[in-house]
Amino acid sequence: MPTTACHAGDADSIQTSEGLAVLKTPLYDTHVRLGGKMVEFAGWSLPVSFAGINEEHVHTRTACSVFDVSHMGRLKLTGKDVPAFLDRICTRKLAPEPGRSFYSHVCREDGGILDDVIVSCGDGYWGIVCNGANRDKIVAWLKRQMAGRAVTLVDDTTATAMLAIQGPQAIPLAQERAGIDLSGLKRYRFMVRNLFGIEVRVYRSGYTGEDGLEVVLPAGAVNLLLPHLFGSADQPDPVVKPAGLGARDTLRIEAAMPLYGHELTEDWDSLTAGLAWCVDLTKDFIGAEAMRKIQARGLQKQLVGLELEGRRIARQHHEVLSGSEVVGEVTSGTLSPTLGKSIAMAFVPPPLAEVGTKLEVNLGRARAAATVVKLPFYKRPG
Amino acid sequence: MSVPSDRKYTETHEWFMVEGDVVTMGITQYAADELTDITYVDLPDVGASVAAGEPVGEVESVKATSDVYSAVTGEVVETNNELADHPEILNEDAFDRGWLLRIRADSLKPLNKLMDAREYEAHIAL
């Protein structure tokens, strides 16, 4: 018997040269047709780029891009104990108002971050969107904590598709093409709409630093709806273009949005990660006690932005130095397409976190001078 | 993707083209495409000695940093200065405008062991 986890309506998979099964999103064939360069990410085959990372990045900042984020885990919770259960699981206080979404962390007892998630309150259910790479872990964690409570969990990931439509043109274009009024949809709100007979959940959120939408729809419907709204390989849309994981990463770094496995890991807590705003220490969630102690003791390290001299890119785990002493570690870095500068996020001791502090990054064979700068590196105008 | 037949190729995706005793080298278009957007190129100074099988520079992209290896021993006689400000040339045209350096080779013999275009095409089709 296979021992791998089973999910409702398992997605198609392909074999890698190492013989591992990699899942295909419902848009796999579309990506290939559009010339996407496919890579394995979080157990899925996804496009890293289409026209080029830099070009897709700039296009997202100036017009509108569509990203396939179907690899993200989509879980649905029902039952009368769900609000109390989520209150215990999530670092954030969640208001039970249908149509609202909340960014939150899920932590262990010791405060170690298991994942960062978006929790949404629906009409008679709650939804969780988790990282693709953490889906099995989070499902197992939730099931363990659910024991004895009136909570039912359904993993909807492979039964649905998820798209991120991002950029300054995203909202006006979506309104125009889909004929839905989004003017009342605020940030971190969502609504359910029927589009040509297809139920679509539309969230005003994203991971690029731009305004935009994240849309969840049935897996079987996405290939019917997408060309209708945003063009196809044969008839490309003049404004909306596909973008891949590469641009998604450079966009989120400029916007200083954390990525699990980089700024967030099980090895430290939400406060240390600099995300105290999504932690409510007055409530009794898993990890609260540990974080109260961490706060009382004072943080040992702090996440900062660095601007490096030269064009070289600082990468995860590169050492940060003050004088000759190693004081910290890079979590993410890139050559910022918007700023034309090498930027990075890194953990350093609080006394060295002051904006303007001069540090150095060991890039392997070379070193680069670095200055602490304010986060985010990029903020959208207006 | 067409692989020019006027040069030789390594398994690590460098190309070498002979003109007299000077060998021009670069990385293949396949390698440039695999690296995705190239952001930085590090090359030796003119006059530097390079040795067969040793790294002679680095190509850095949004995704990764890769060493570039020489297949010949000799002296660097010219480097592609345009790449310092425009590393993206490598993504656009790795086989021509994206050449990396020219080496006056002590011997051209090591090139005999390298792959020709047909063999390299088979190598990257794996």
Short mmCIF file of C-alpha atoms in Angstrom, two decimals:
data_model
loop_
_atom_site.label_atom_id
_atom_site.label_comp_id
_atom_site.label_asym_id
_atom_site.label_seq_id
_atom_site.Cartn_x
_atom_site.Cartn_y
_atom_site.Cartn_z
CA MET A 1 0.00 0.00 0.00
CA PRO A 2 1.27 3.47 -0.76
CA THR A 3 1.91 5.48 2.36
CA THR A 4 1.62 8.93 0.83
CA ALA A 5 -1.15 11.22 1.99
CA CYS A 6 -4.32 11.06 -0.07
CA HIS A 7 -6.30 14.11 -1.05
CA ALA A 8 -9.82 14.31 -2.38
CA GLY A 9 -9.77 14.28 -6.18
CA ASP A 10 -6.01 13.87 -6.51
CA ALA A 11 -4.43 16.08 -9.17
CA ASP A 12 -2.64 14.77 -12.24
CA SER A 13 1.02 14.13 -11.67
CA ILE A 14 4.16 13.71 -13.75
CA GLN A 15 7.36 11.83 -13.00
CA THR A 16 10.64 13.70 -12.56
CA SER A 17 13.94 12.24 -13.73
CA GLU A 18 14.45 11.13 -10.10
CA GLY A 19 11.19 9.20 -10.35
CA LEU A 20 9.29 11.48 -7.97
CA ALA A 21 5.69 12.34 -8.66
CA VAL A 22 5.11 16.06 -9.14
CA LEU A 23 1.56 17.42 -9.14
CA LYS A 24 0.15 19.36 -12.07
CA THR A 25 -2.16 22.29 -11.50
CA PRO A 26 -5.28 22.50 -13.72
CA LEU A 27 -3.37 25.14 -15.73
CA TYR A 28 -0.30 22.98 -16.46
CA ASP A 29 -1.07 22.54 -20.19
CA THR A 30 -1.87 26.23 -20.50
CA HIS A 31 1.52 27.17 -18.99
CA VAL A 32 3.33 24.88 -21.41
CA ARG A 33 1.38 26.31 -24.36
CA LEU A 34 2.26 29.85 -23.21
CA GLY A 35 5.96 28.92 -23.20
CA GLY A 36 6.30 28.77 -19.42
CA LYS A 37 9.59 27.42 -18.10
CA MET A 38 8.38 24.71 -15.74
CA VAL A 39 10.13 23.89 -12.47
CA GLU A 40 9.31 21.77 -9.45
CA PHE A 41 8.14 23.81 -6.46
CA ALA A 42 6.57 22.51 -3.26
CA GLY A 43 5.81 19.21 -5.00
CA TRP A 44 4.11 20.90 -7.96
CA SER A 45 5.21 21.63 -11.51
CA LEU A 46 4.87 25.41 -11.91
CA PRO A 47 6.20 28.05 -14.30
CA VAL A 48 9.19 30.00 -13.00
CA SER A 49 8.85 32.47 -15.87
CA PHE A 50 7.31 33.14 -19.27
CA ALA A 51 8.75 36.28 -20.92
CA GLY A 52 11.50 36.68 -18.30
CA ILE A 53 11.48 37.41 -14.59
CA ASN A 54 12.44 41.07 -14.89
CA GLU A 55 9.89 41.75 -17.62
CA GLU A 56 7.10 40.03 -15.67
CA HIS A 57 8.08 41.93 -12.54
CA VAL A 58 7.91 45.31 -14.28
CA HIS A 59 4.65 44.35 -15.98
CA THR A 60 3.07 43.52 -12.61
CA ARG A 61 4.19 46.87 -11.17
CA THR A 62 2.87 48.83 -14.17
CA ALA A 63 -0.08 46.86 -15.61
CA CYS A 64 -1.44 43.45 -14.61
CA SER A 65 -0.17 39.87 -14.35
CA VAL A 66 -1.87 36.56 -13.65
CA PHE A 67 -0.07 34.02 -11.46
CA ASP A 68 -1.15 30.40 -11.00
CA VAL A 69 -1.07 29.83 -7.24
CA SER A 70 -3.05 26.60 -7.29
CA HIS A 71 -0.25 24.91 -5.32
CA MET A 72 -1.34 26.82 -2.19
CA GLY A 73 -3.33 24.63 0.18
CA ARG A 74 -7.06 25.36 0.38
CA LEU A 75 -8.82 23.87 3.38
CA LYS A 76 -12.43 24.18 4.44
CA LEU A 77 -13.59 23.87 8.03
CA THR A 78 -17.16 23.33 9.19
CA GLY A 79 -18.78 22.51 12.52
CA LYS A 80 -19.93 24.40 15.57
CA ASP A 81 -16.53 24.35 17.28
CA VAL A 82 -14.63 25.96 14.38
CA PRO A 83 -14.45 29.53 15.82
CA ALA A 84 -13.10 28.29 19.18
CA PHE A 85 -10.75 25.88 17.39
CA LEU A 86 -9.31 28.59 15.12
CA ASP A 87 -8.94 30.93 18.09
CA ARG A 88 -6.69 28.29 19.65
CA ILE A 89 -4.74 27.57 16.44
CA CYS A 90 -4.20 31.11 15.14
CA THR A 91 -1.95 33.81 16.58
CA ARG A 92 -4.38 36.45 15.35
CA LYS A 93 -7.77 37.37 16.76
CA LEU A 94 -10.36 36.48 14.11
CA ALA A 95 -13.66 38.30 13.87
CA PRO A 96 -16.50 35.97 12.85
CA GLU A 97 -17.76 38.31 10.12
CA PRO A 98 -18.58 36.57 6.83
CA GLY A 99 -16.54 38.07 4.01
CA ARG A 100 -13.45 38.91 6.06
CA SER A 101 -9.96 37.42 5.72
CA PHE A 102 -7.11 37.49 8.20
CA TYR A 103 -3.39 36.96 7.81
CA SER A 104 -2.25 34.81 10.74
CA HIS A 105 0.43 32.41 11.87
CA VAL A 106 -0.01 28.87 13.13
CA CYS A 107 2.61 28.02 15.73
CA ARG A 108 3.83 25.22 17.93
CA GLU A 109 3.73 25.36 21.74
CA ASP A 110 7.29 26.74 21.77
CA GLY A 111 6.32 29.53 19.35
CA GLY A 112 8.03 27.97 16.32
CA ILE A 113 6.11 29.03 13.21
CA LEU A 114 4.43 26.10 11.45
CA ASP A 115 3.01 28.24 8.65
CA ASP A 116 1.58 31.60 7.71
CA VAL A 117 -2.00 31.39 6.49
CA ILE A 118 -4.98 33.40 5.34
CA VAL A 119 -8.08 32.52 7.32
CA SER A 120 -11.43 33.53 5.86
CA CYS A 121 -14.84 33.59 7.45
CA GLY A 122 -17.46 32.33 5.01
CA ASP A 123 -21.19 31.85 5.31
CA GLY A 124 -21.37 28.73 7.49
CA TYR A 125 -17.74 27.73 7.02
CA TRP A 126 -14.17 28.95 7.49
CA GLY A 127 -11.42 28.69 4.89
CA ILE A 128 -7.67 28.42 5.34
CA VAL A 129 -5.14 29.07 2.60
CA CYS A 130 -1.73 27.69 3.58
CA ASN A 131 1.63 27.35 1.83
CA GLY A 132 1.84 24.54 -0.70
CA ALA A 133 4.99 23.14 0.86
CA ASN A 134 3.30 23.03 4.27
CA ARG A 135 -0.06 21.56 3.29
CA ASP A 136 0.52 18.00 4.52
CA LYS A 137 2.10 19.28 7.74
CA ILE A 138 -0.73 21.74 8.44
CA VAL A 139 -3.48 19.23 7.64
CA ALA A 140 -1.85 16.76 10.05
CA TRP A 141 -1.43 19.47 12.72
CA LEU A 142 -5.04 20.63 12.41
CA LYS A 143 -6.35 17.07 12.55
CA ARG A 144 -4.38 16.43 15.71
CA GLN A 145 -5.65 19.59 17.39
CA MET A 146 -9.21 18.97 16.15
CA ALA A 147 -9.57 15.70 18.05
CA GLY A 148 -12.64 15.73 20.28
CA ARG A 149 -14.05 18.91 18.75
CA ALA A 150 -17.02 19.34 16.41
CA VAL A 151 -14.84 20.34 13.46
CA THR A 152 -14.71 18.79 9.99
CA LEU A 153 -11.81 19.49 7.65
CA VAL A 154 -11.96 19.07 3.89
CA ASP A 155 -8.86 19.59 1.73
CA ASP A 156 -10.15 21.40 -1.36
CA THR A 157 -6.73 22.01 -2.89
CA THR A 158 -6.89 19.68 -5.87
CA ALA A 159 -10.61 20.23 -6.46
CA THR A 160 -10.02 23.94 -7.05
CA ALA A 161 -7.66 26.30 -8.82
CA MET A 162 -6.33 29.59 -7.47
CA LEU A 163 -5.15 32.58 -9.47
CA ALA A 164 -3.54 35.82 -8.34
CA ILE A 165 -4.42 38.76 -10.58
CA GLN A 166 -2.08 41.55 -9.55
CA GLY A 167 -1.11 45.05 -10.60
CA PRO A 168 -2.53 48.56 -10.87
CA GLN A 169 -4.80 47.46 -13.73
CA ALA A 170 -6.07 44.33 -11.94
CA ILE A 171 -9.20 45.76 -10.32
CA PRO A 172 -10.46 47.88 -13.25
CA LEU A 173 -9.79 45.05 -15.72
CA ALA A 174 -11.44 42.36 -13.61
CA GLN A 175 -14.50 44.59 -13.19
CA GLU A 176 -14.70 45.26 -16.88
CA ARG A 177 -14.08 41.70 -18.11
CA ALA A 178 -16.07 39.82 -15.49
CA GLY A 179 -18.76 42.45 -15.14
CA ILE A 180 -18.65 42.45 -11.34
CA ASP A 181 -18.55 45.51 -9.11
CA LEU A 182 -15.47 45.35 -6.90
CA SER A 183 -15.62 48.92 -5.60
CA GLY A 184 -17.04 47.77 -2.25
CA LEU A 185 -14.47 45.01 -1.83
CA LYS A 186 -11.85 46.30 0.60
CA ARG A 187 -8.41 44.82 1.30
CA TYR A 188 -8.67 41.47 3.08
CA ARG A 189 -12.34 41.09 2.21
CA PHE A 190 -13.75 38.48 -0.14
CA MET A 191 -16.99 37.72 -1.90
CA VAL A 192 -18.59 34.80 -3.69
CA ARG A 193 -19.91 35.48 -7.19
CA ASN A 194 -21.50 33.40 -9.88
CA LEU A 195 -19.65 33.92 -13.14
CA PHE A 196 -21.22 32.25 -16.20
CA GLY A 197 -22.67 29.65 -13.85
CA ILE A 198 -19.38 29.05 -12.06
CA GLU A 199 -18.97 29.81 -8.36
CA VAL A 200 -15.93 32.02 -7.87
CA ARG A 201 -14.48 33.28 -4.59
CA VAL A 202 -12.80 36.66 -5.08
CA TYR A 203 -10.36 37.95 -2.45
CA ARG A 204 -8.84 41.43 -2.44
CA SER A 205 -5.34 40.35 -1.49
CA GLY A 206 -2.01 39.32 -2.95
CA TYR A 207 1.68 38.79 -2.51
CA THR A 208 3.22 41.37 -4.83
CA GLY A 209 2.88 44.73 -3.09
CA GLU A 210 0.32 45.76 -5.71
CA ASP A 211 -3.43 45.97 -5.51
CA GLY A 212 -5.16 42.92 -6.88
CA LEU A 213 -7.27 39.85 -6.45
CA GLU A 214 -6.85 36.23 -5.54
CA VAL A 215 -9.52 34.02 -7.03
CA VAL A 216 -10.53 30.47 -6.16
CA LEU A 217 -12.70 28.50 -8.58
CA PRO A 218 -13.47 24.86 -9.42
CA ALA A 219 -10.49 23.05 -11.00
CA GLY A 220 -12.58 22.04 -14.01
CA ALA A 221 -13.71 25.59 -14.73
CA VAL A 222 -10.46 27.54 -14.78
CA ASN A 223 -9.52 26.60 -18.35
CA LEU A 224 -12.94 27.71 -19.57
CA LEU A 225 -12.96 30.98 -17.69
CA LEU A 226 -9.37 32.14 -18.04
CA PRO A 227 -9.18 32.56 -21.85
CA HIS A 228 -12.56 34.25 -21.74
CA LEU A 229 -11.30 36.82 -19.23
CA PHE A 230 -7.63 37.23 -19.99
CA GLY A 231 -6.78 35.75 -23.40
CA SER A 232 -4.93 32.61 -24.47
CA ALA A 233 -1.73 31.52 -26.23
CA ASP A 234 -3.43 32.03 -29.62
CA GLN A 235 -5.10 35.27 -28.64
CA PRO A 236 -2.94 36.94 -26.01
CA ASP A 237 -4.48 39.73 -23.99
CA PRO A 238 -3.00 43.17 -24.77
CA VAL A 239 -2.73 44.11 -21.09
CA VAL A 240 -2.86 41.01 -18.88
CA LYS A 241 0.18 38.73 -19.09
CA PRO A 242 1.14 35.50 -17.36
CA ALA A 243 3.85 35.64 -14.70
CA GLY A 244 5.75 32.93 -12.85
CA LEU A 245 7.29 32.07 -9.52
CA GLY A 246 10.45 34.06 -10.25
CA ALA A 247 8.64 37.39 -10.48
CA ARG A 248 6.40 36.41 -7.58
CA ASP A 249 9.53 36.13 -5.44
CA THR A 250 11.21 39.37 -6.57
CA LEU A 251 7.90 41.24 -6.15
CA ARG A 252 7.31 39.96 -2.63
CA ILE A 253 10.92 40.73 -1.61
CA GLU A 254 10.57 44.36 -2.76
CA ALA A 255 7.34 44.54 -0.76
CA ALA A 256 9.16 42.89 2.21
CA MET A 257 6.50 40.20 2.50
CA PRO A 258 7.77 37.15 4.39
CA LEU A 259 8.16 33.77 2.74
CA TYR A 260 7.85 30.56 4.70
CA GLY A 261 11.21 28.78 4.82
CA HIS A 262 13.02 32.12 4.59
CA GLU A 263 11.74 34.81 6.97
CA LEU A 264 9.47 32.34 8.76
CA THR A 265 10.50 28.90 10.05
CA GLU A 266 9.85 26.54 12.94
CA ASP A 267 13.17 27.71 14.42
CA TRP A 268 11.78 31.05 15.57
CA ASP A 269 8.52 32.73 16.50
CA SER A 270 6.22 35.37 15.00
CA LEU A 271 7.53 38.19 17.23
CA THR A 272 11.13 37.51 16.26
CA ALA A 273 10.03 37.42 12.61
CA GLY A 274 8.85 41.00 13.08
CA LEU A 275 5.17 40.15 12.71
CA ALA A 276 3.87 41.19 16.14
CA TRP A 277 0.87 42.79 14.41
CA CYS A 278 -0.54 39.36 13.64
CA VAL A 279 -0.07 38.14 17.22
CA ASP A 280 -2.60 38.78 19.98
CA LEU A 281 -0.83 37.91 23.24
CA THR A 282 -3.99 38.58 25.25
CA LYS A 283 -5.60 35.40 23.90
CA ASP A 284 -4.75 31.79 24.62
CA PHE A 285 -3.47 30.36 21.33
CA ILE A 286 -0.93 27.57 20.90
CA GLY A 287 2.45 29.27 21.34
CA ALA A 288 1.10 32.27 23.28
CA GLU A 289 2.81 31.39 26.53
CA ALA A 290 6.18 30.92 24.82
CA MET A 291 5.81 34.21 22.97
CA ARG A 292 4.90 36.09 26.17
CA LYS A 293 8.17 34.85 27.63
CA ILE A 294 10.09 35.80 24.47
CA GLN A 295 8.60 39.28 24.63
CA ALA A 296 9.42 39.70 28.32
CA ARG A 297 13.01 38.58 27.72
CA GLY A 298 13.42 40.86 24.71
CA LEU A 299 14.08 39.84 21.11
CA GLN A 300 17.47 38.35 20.27
CA LYS A 301 17.34 39.26 16.59
CA GLN A 302 15.39 41.49 14.28
CA LEU A 303 14.51 41.37 10.60
CA VAL A 304 15.98 44.29 8.65
CA GLY A 305 16.25 45.46 5.07
CA LEU A 306 19.72 45.71 3.53
CA GLU A 307 20.86 47.59 0.47
CA LEU A 308 24.08 46.13 -0.93
CA GLU A 309 26.73 47.83 -3.01
CA GLY A 310 27.20 46.36 -6.47
CA ARG A 311 25.01 44.03 -8.51
CA ARG A 312 25.64 40.80 -6.67
CA ILE A 313 22.72 39.07 -5.00
CA ALA A 314 22.75 38.09 -1.33
CA ARG A 315 21.14 34.70 -0.84
CA GLN A 316 19.57 32.83 2.03
CA HIS A 317 22.10 31.86 4.76
CA HIS A 318 24.78 34.29 3.59
CA GLU A 319 26.54 35.74 6.64
CA VAL A 320 26.02 39.32 7.75
CA LEU A 321 29.07 40.90 9.34
CA SER A 322 29.76 43.92 11.50
CA GLY A 323 33.49 44.53 11.29
CA SER A 324 35.01 41.06 11.36
CA GLU A 325 32.26 39.55 13.49
CA VAL A 326 29.43 37.45 12.04
CA VAL A 327 26.28 39.00 13.48
CA GLY A 328 23.48 37.63 11.39
CA GLU A 329 22.15 35.83 8.34
CA VAL A 330 20.41 36.76 5.09
CA THR A 331 16.92 35.29 4.64
CA SER A 332 16.14 36.48 1.07
CA GLY A 333 17.77 38.68 -1.53
CA THR A 334 17.47 39.80 -5.10
CA LEU A 335 18.47 42.46 -7.58
CA SER A 336 15.46 44.74 -7.28
CA PRO A 337 14.04 45.40 -10.75
CA THR A 338 12.23 48.52 -9.49
CA LEU A 339 15.18 50.07 -7.63
CA GLY A 340 18.00 48.63 -9.74
CA LYS A 341 19.79 47.74 -6.51
CA SER A 342 20.82 44.59 -4.72
CA ILE A 343 18.45 44.22 -1.75
CA ALA A 344 18.10 41.64 1.00
CA MET A 345 16.29 40.85 4.21
CA ALA A 346 18.39 39.60 7.11
CA PHE A 347 18.29 38.90 10.82
CA VAL A 348 20.67 40.99 12.93
CA PRO A 349 20.87 41.78 16.68
CA PRO A 350 18.54 44.67 17.63
CA PRO A 351 21.40 47.13 18.32
CA LEU A 352 22.46 46.76 14.66
CA ALA A 353 18.93 47.10 13.26
CA GLU A 354 18.98 50.91 13.17
CA VAL A 355 18.43 52.39 9.68
CA GLY A 356 21.77 53.58 8.33
CA THR A 357 23.87 50.95 10.15
CA LYS A 358 26.84 49.89 8.01
CA LEU A 359 27.28 46.13 7.70
CA GLU A 360 28.82 43.66 5.28
CA VAL A 361 27.49 40.54 3.58
CA ASN A 362 29.68 37.54 2.81
CA LEU A 363 28.48 36.44 -0.63
CA GLY A 364 30.73 33.39 -0.74
CA ARG A 365 33.76 34.38 -2.80
CA ALA A 366 33.14 38.10 -2.45
CA ARG A 367 31.95 40.55 0.18
CA ALA A 368 29.63 43.48 -0.31
CA ALA A 369 29.12 46.57 1.84
CA ALA A 370 25.52 46.83 3.04
CA THR A 371 23.42 49.49 4.74
CA VAL A 372 20.34 48.90 6.86
CA VAL A 373 17.33 50.49 5.14
CA LYS A 374 13.66 50.85 5.99
CA LEU A 375 11.27 48.05 5.01
CA PRO A 376 9.48 47.66 2.68
CA PHE A 377 11.89 48.42 -0.15
CA TYR A 378 8.92 49.26 -2.36
CA LYS A 379 5.54 50.73 -1.55
CA ARG A 380 2.97 51.22 -4.27
CA PRO A 381 2.05 54.82 -5.01
CA GLY A 382 -1.21 56.17 -3.63
CA MET B 1 16.96 26.30 -29.93
CA SER B 2 19.73 25.96 -32.50
CA VAL B 3 23.25 25.08 -31.40
CA PRO B 4 25.96 26.57 -33.68
CA SER B 5 28.14 23.93 -35.35
CA ASP B 6 31.26 26.14 -35.53
CA ARG B 7 32.38 25.43 -31.95
CA LYS B 8 32.82 22.84 -29.21
CA TYR B 9 30.85 22.28 -26.02
CA THR B 10 31.41 21.06 -22.46
CA GLU B 11 29.03 19.07 -20.29
CA THR B 12 28.92 22.12 -18.00
CA HIS B 13 27.46 24.20 -20.88
CA GLU B 14 30.41 26.34 -21.96
CA TRP B 15 31.20 26.85 -25.65
CA PHE B 16 34.68 27.32 -27.23
CA MET B 17 35.38 28.69 -30.69
CA VAL B 18 38.86 28.68 -32.23
CA GLU B 19 40.28 31.55 -34.31
CA GLY B 20 44.01 30.92 -34.82
CA ASP B 21 45.52 30.37 -31.38
CA VAL B 22 42.82 32.47 -29.69
CA VAL B 23 39.82 30.69 -28.22
CA THR B 24 36.61 32.62 -27.61
CA MET B 25 34.43 31.16 -24.89
CA GLY B 26 30.97 31.68 -23.47
CA ILE B 27 28.03 29.83 -21.99
CA THR B 28 25.35 28.19 -24.11
CA GLN B 29 21.88 29.61 -24.66
CA TYR B 30 20.53 26.55 -22.87
CA ALA B 31 22.59 27.45 -19.79
CA ALA B 32 21.50 31.09 -19.94
CA ASP B 33 17.85 30.06 -20.25
CA GLU B 34 18.20 27.62 -17.36
CA LEU B 35 19.71 30.31 -15.14
CA THR B 36 16.82 32.67 -15.96
CA ASP B 37 17.46 36.44 -15.84
CA ILE B 38 21.21 36.98 -15.57
CA THR B 39 22.07 39.86 -13.25
CA TYR B 40 25.86 39.84 -12.91
CA VAL B 41 28.92 38.46 -14.69
CA ASP B 42 32.32 38.19 -13.03
CA LEU B 43 35.27 37.86 -15.43
CA PRO B 44 39.05 37.74 -14.94
CA ASP B 45 41.27 40.70 -15.90
CA VAL B 46 43.00 40.81 -19.26
CA GLY B 47 46.44 39.24 -18.78
CA ALA B 48 45.27 36.75 -16.17
CA SER B 49 46.28 33.12 -16.56
CA VAL B 50 43.59 30.49 -16.75
CA ALA B 51 43.91 26.73 -16.48
CA ALA B 52 41.95 23.97 -18.14
CA GLY B 53 39.28 22.60 -15.83
CA GLU B 54 39.47 25.59 -13.48
CA PRO B 55 36.80 28.25 -12.93
CA VAL B 56 37.44 31.49 -14.82
CA GLY B 57 34.42 33.46 -13.77
CA GLU B 58 30.90 33.46 -12.44
CA VAL B 59 27.51 34.07 -13.92
CA GLU B 60 24.84 35.12 -11.48
CA SER B 61 21.09 35.12 -12.05
CA VAL B 62 17.96 35.79 -10.05
CA LYS B 63 17.93 32.05 -9.38
CA ALA B 64 21.54 31.00 -8.80
CA THR B 65 25.26 31.70 -9.12
CA SER B 66 27.25 29.44 -11.44
CA ASP B 67 30.96 29.00 -12.04
CA VAL B 68 32.23 29.12 -15.61
CA TYR B 69 35.07 26.70 -16.44
CA SER B 70 37.80 27.01 -19.03
CA ALA B 71 38.63 24.00 -21.17
CA VAL B 72 42.04 25.40 -22.14
CA THR B 73 45.13 26.73 -20.39
CA GLY B 74 46.45 30.12 -21.42
CA GLU B 75 46.23 33.88 -21.00
CA VAL B 76 43.13 36.08 -21.13
CA VAL B 77 43.55 38.55 -24.03
CA GLU B 78 40.11 40.16 -24.05
CA THR B 79 36.89 40.18 -22.02
CA ASN B 80 33.40 41.28 -22.98
CA ASN B 81 33.13 44.69 -21.27
CA GLU B 82 29.55 45.19 -22.32
CA LEU B 83 28.38 42.53 -19.85
CA ALA B 84 29.26 44.59 -16.76
CA ASP B 85 26.38 46.99 -17.33
CA HIS B 86 24.23 44.72 -19.48
CA PRO B 87 24.40 41.13 -18.20
CA GLU B 88 20.99 40.53 -19.79
CA ILE B 89 22.81 40.29 -23.15
CA LEU B 90 23.59 36.71 -22.09
CA ASN B 91 19.89 35.88 -22.01
CA GLU B 92 19.33 37.59 -25.35
CA ASP B 93 22.26 36.20 -27.30
CA ALA B 94 24.59 33.84 -25.42
CA PHE B 95 26.23 32.46 -28.58
CA ASP B 96 27.27 35.78 -30.12
CA ARG B 97 26.98 39.13 -28.34
CA GLY B 98 27.14 37.33 -25.00
CA TRP B 99 30.67 35.92 -25.45
CA LEU B 100 32.62 36.05 -22.18
CA LEU B 101 36.36 36.05 -22.89
CA ARG B 102 39.14 35.32 -25.37
CA ILE B 103 42.07 33.18 -24.31
CA ARG B 104 45.43 32.74 -26.05
CA ALA B 105 45.70 29.00 -25.54
CA ASP B 106 48.94 27.13 -24.87
CA SER B 107 47.42 24.19 -26.69
CA LEU B 108 44.17 23.53 -28.50
CA LYS B 109 44.37 19.83 -27.78
CA PRO B 110 41.92 19.81 -24.82
CA LEU B 111 39.18 20.95 -27.21
CA ASN B 112 39.36 17.66 -29.09
CA LYS B 113 37.74 15.92 -26.13
CA LEU B 114 34.73 18.27 -26.11
CA MET B 115 31.36 17.67 -27.72
CA ASP B 116 30.39 18.93 -31.13
CA ALA B 117 27.03 20.64 -31.73
CA ARG B 118 25.20 17.38 -32.45
CA GLU B 119 26.54 15.70 -29.33
CA TYR B 120 25.73 18.76 -27.21
CA GLU B 121 22.18 18.87 -28.56
CA ALA B 122 21.78 15.25 -27.48
CA HIS B 123 23.32 16.13 -24.11
CA ILE B 124 20.76 18.85 -23.35
CA ALA B 125 17.85 16.83 -24.72
CA LEU B 126 18.31 14.31 -21.88
#
